[in-house]
Amino acid sequence: MEKLMENEVFMAFATYAAIVIIKLLLMGPLTGYYRVTRGAFSNEEDVGRKSEEEKKKLLKIHPDVERVRRCHQNDLENIIPFVVIGLLYALTGPELSTALLHFRLFAGSRIFHTVAYIGALPQPSRGLSWILGMLVTFSMAYRVLSTALFL
């Protein structure tokens, strides 16, 4: 493990993986914030001991809350594969500059994707950031398969 921690590519991967995972983890509290500020809850226990009339007002779907939830779901669908493929990619021994380009592009694309999604920026901003992240992940997967292909 010590030897791995001396590997610059692995350390770069660990840094950017931690950044996107923290970003992913922050989506939960952001959803909670939107639920509280928009007064839109999905479970009866979330609204406490309110009257039935107040509960009906608070147990609703709000477009802003749903937007944050969809962004969180998209993060789950993209960040988890990046972390798995990125780890395997880092172990193939790529050049540091190439690895940094992959990791930085992915992290930047996910951060911009969130800004575009939450801020409802016009398309194709969100779509292009998603495509960039996917291309980075596929590029790393190609390197893993072409380096370690075992048939």
GROMACS .gro file of C-alpha atoms in nm:
model
  151
    1MET     CA    1   0.000   0.000   0.000
    2GLU     CA    2   0.288   0.237   0.074
    3LYS     CA    3   0.419   0.190  -0.277
    4LEU     CA    4   0.078   0.272  -0.419
    5MET     CA    5   0.067   0.593  -0.216
    6GLU     CA    6   0.394   0.699  -0.382
    7ASN     CA    7   0.241   0.658  -0.728
    8GLU     CA    8   0.157   1.006  -0.861
    9VAL     CA    9  -0.117   0.881  -1.093
   10PHE     CA   10  -0.286   0.693  -0.810
   11MET     CA   11  -0.263   0.998  -0.583
   12ALA     CA   12  -0.413   1.216  -0.858
   13PHE     CA   13  -0.693   0.962  -0.900
   14ALA     CA   14  -0.754   0.954  -0.524
   15THR     CA   15  -0.773   1.334  -0.515
   16TYR     CA   16  -1.023   1.369  -0.799
   17ALA     CA   17  -1.225   1.066  -0.692
   18ALA     CA   18  -1.257   1.222  -0.346
   19ILE     CA   19  -1.369   1.553  -0.503
   20VAL     CA   20  -1.648   1.397  -0.708
   21ILE     CA   21  -1.754   1.167  -0.423
   22ILE     CA   22  -1.780   1.465  -0.186
   23LYS     CA   23  -1.982   1.646  -0.455
   24LEU     CA   24  -2.208   1.340  -0.477
   25LEU     CA   25  -2.249   1.327  -0.099
   26LEU     CA   26  -2.344   1.695  -0.086
   27MET     CA   27  -2.644   1.629  -0.309
   28GLY     CA   28  -2.832   1.466  -0.018
   29PRO     CA   29  -2.819   1.774   0.207
   30LEU     CA   30  -2.897   1.992  -0.096
   31THR     CA   31  -3.211   1.787  -0.157
   32GLY     CA   32  -3.303   1.833   0.209
   33TYR     CA   33  -3.247   2.207   0.182
   34TYR     CA   34  -3.476   2.228  -0.120
   35ARG     CA   35  -3.740   2.018   0.057
   36VAL     CA   36  -3.741   2.248   0.360
   37THR     CA   37  -3.728   2.577   0.169
   38ARG     CA   38  -3.995   2.466  -0.083
   39GLY     CA   39  -4.213   2.295   0.178
   40ALA     CA   40  -4.226   1.974  -0.022
   41PHE     CA   41  -4.187   1.646   0.163
   42SER     CA   42  -4.242   1.289   0.052
   43ASN     CA   43  -4.302   1.105   0.382
   44GLU     CA   44  -4.563   1.168   0.651
   45GLU     CA   45  -4.306   1.143   0.928
   46ASP     CA   46  -4.111   1.427   0.766
   47VAL     CA   47  -4.387   1.679   0.834
   48GLY     CA   48  -4.414   1.603   1.205
   49ARG     CA   49  -4.727   1.648   1.408
   50LYS     CA   50  -4.918   1.875   1.176
   51SER     CA   51  -5.291   1.876   1.115
   52GLU     CA   52  -5.420   1.665   0.826
   53GLU     CA   53  -5.477   1.982   0.624
   54GLU     CA   54  -5.119   2.103   0.681
   55LYS     CA   55  -4.983   1.757   0.596
   56LYS     CA   56  -5.167   1.761   0.263
   57LYS     CA   57  -5.003   2.094   0.179
   58LEU     CA   58  -4.654   1.970   0.269
   59LEU     CA   59  -4.675   1.619   0.121
   60LYS     CA   60  -4.625   1.721  -0.239
   61ILE     CA   61  -4.386   1.711  -0.529
   62HIS     CA   62  -4.204   2.033  -0.610
   63PRO     CA   63  -4.021   2.083  -0.943
   64ASP     CA   64  -3.709   2.225  -0.773
   65VAL     CA   65  -3.681   1.927  -0.537
   66GLU     CA   66  -3.728   1.685  -0.826
   67ARG     CA   67  -3.459   1.867  -1.026
   68VAL     CA   68  -3.207   1.818  -0.744
   69ARG     CA   69  -3.311   1.454  -0.704
   70ARG     CA   70  -3.262   1.386  -1.076
   71CYS     CA   71  -2.921   1.552  -1.062
   72HIS     CA   72  -2.829   1.331  -0.765
   73GLN     CA   73  -2.948   1.021  -0.953
   74ASN     CA   74  -2.739   1.122  -1.255
   75ASP     CA   75  -2.435   1.158  -1.027
   76LEU     CA   76  -2.488   0.808  -0.894
   77GLU     CA   77  -2.508   0.673  -1.249
   78ASN     CA   78  -2.184   0.844  -1.355
   79ILE     CA   79  -1.956   0.891  -1.054
   80ILE     CA   80  -1.963   0.530  -0.936
   81PRO     CA   81  -1.847   0.396  -1.277
   82PHE     CA   82  -1.581   0.668  -1.291
   83VAL     CA   83  -1.442   0.563  -0.954
   84VAL     CA   84  -1.428   0.195  -1.048
   85ILE     CA   85  -1.288   0.246  -1.399
   86GLY     CA   86  -1.060   0.526  -1.279
   87LEU     CA   87  -0.901   0.298  -1.019
   88LEU     CA   88  -0.836   0.030  -1.279
   89TYR     CA   89  -0.707   0.296  -1.519
   90ALA     CA   90  -0.465   0.433  -1.258
   91LEU     CA   91  -0.328   0.081  -1.213
   92THR     CA   92  -0.244   0.051  -1.586
   93GLY     CA   93   0.040   0.301  -1.547
   94PRO     CA   94  -0.069   0.586  -1.773
   95GLU     CA   95   0.136   0.903  -1.816
   96LEU     CA   96   0.065   1.148  -1.533
   97SER     CA   97  -0.030   1.429  -1.771
   98THR     CA   98  -0.280   1.207  -1.955
   99ALA     CA   99  -0.426   1.077  -1.631
  100LEU     CA  100  -0.460   1.430  -1.491
  101LEU     CA  101  -0.640   1.536  -1.808
  102HIS     CA  102  -0.888   1.249  -1.768
  103PHE     CA  103  -0.947   1.311  -1.397
  104ARG     CA  104  -0.975   1.690  -1.427
  105LEU     CA  105  -1.208   1.675  -1.726
  106PHE     CA  106  -1.437   1.432  -1.546
  107ALA     CA  107  -1.445   1.631  -1.221
  108GLY     CA  108  -1.501   1.956  -1.406
  109SER     CA  109  -1.774   1.807  -1.621
  110ARG     CA  110  -1.961   1.675  -1.317
  111ILE     CA  111  -1.935   2.003  -1.128
  112PHE     CA  112  -2.056   2.196  -1.434
  113HIS     CA  113  -2.331   1.937  -1.488
  114THR     CA  114  -2.462   2.008  -1.139
  115VAL     CA  115  -2.451   2.386  -1.191
  116ALA     CA  116  -2.630   2.346  -1.524
  117TYR     CA  117  -2.891   2.109  -1.379
  118ILE     CA  118  -2.970   2.298  -1.058
  119GLY     CA  119  -2.947   2.635  -1.231
  120ALA     CA  120  -3.166   2.515  -1.521
  121LEU     CA  121  -2.914   2.645  -1.775
  122PRO     CA  122  -3.030   2.608  -2.133
  123GLN     CA  123  -2.939   2.295  -2.324
  124PRO     CA  124  -2.703   2.173  -2.458
  125SER     CA  125  -2.492   2.284  -2.158
  126ARG     CA  126  -2.598   1.999  -1.931
  127GLY     CA  127  -2.597   1.744  -2.212
  128LEU     CA  128  -2.249   1.839  -2.329
  129SER     CA  129  -2.109   1.817  -1.976
  130TRP     CA  130  -2.265   1.472  -1.937
  131ILE     CA  131  -2.123   1.358  -2.271
  132LEU     CA  132  -1.776   1.482  -2.177
  133GLY     CA  133  -1.783   1.284  -1.852
  134MET     CA  134  -1.899   0.971  -2.034
  135LEU     CA  135  -1.628   1.007  -2.300
  136VAL     CA  136  -1.364   1.037  -2.029
  137THR     CA  137  -1.491   0.723  -1.856
  138PHE     CA  138  -1.502   0.531  -2.186
  139SER     CA  139  -1.151   0.651  -2.272
  140MET     CA  140  -1.020   0.515  -1.942
  141ALA     CA  141  -1.212   0.190  -1.992
  142TYR     CA  142  -1.054   0.153  -2.336
  143ARG     CA  143  -0.707   0.196  -2.182
  144VAL     CA  144  -0.786  -0.064  -1.916
  145LEU     CA  145  -0.911  -0.316  -2.172
  146SER     CA  146  -0.631  -0.254  -2.421
  147THR     CA  147  -0.366  -0.282  -2.148
  148ALA     CA  148  -0.501  -0.568  -1.944
  149LEU     CA  149  -0.705  -0.767  -2.195
  150PHE     CA  150  -0.689  -1.130  -2.093
  151LEU     CA  151  -0.857  -1.381  -2.316
   0.00000   0.00000   0.00000
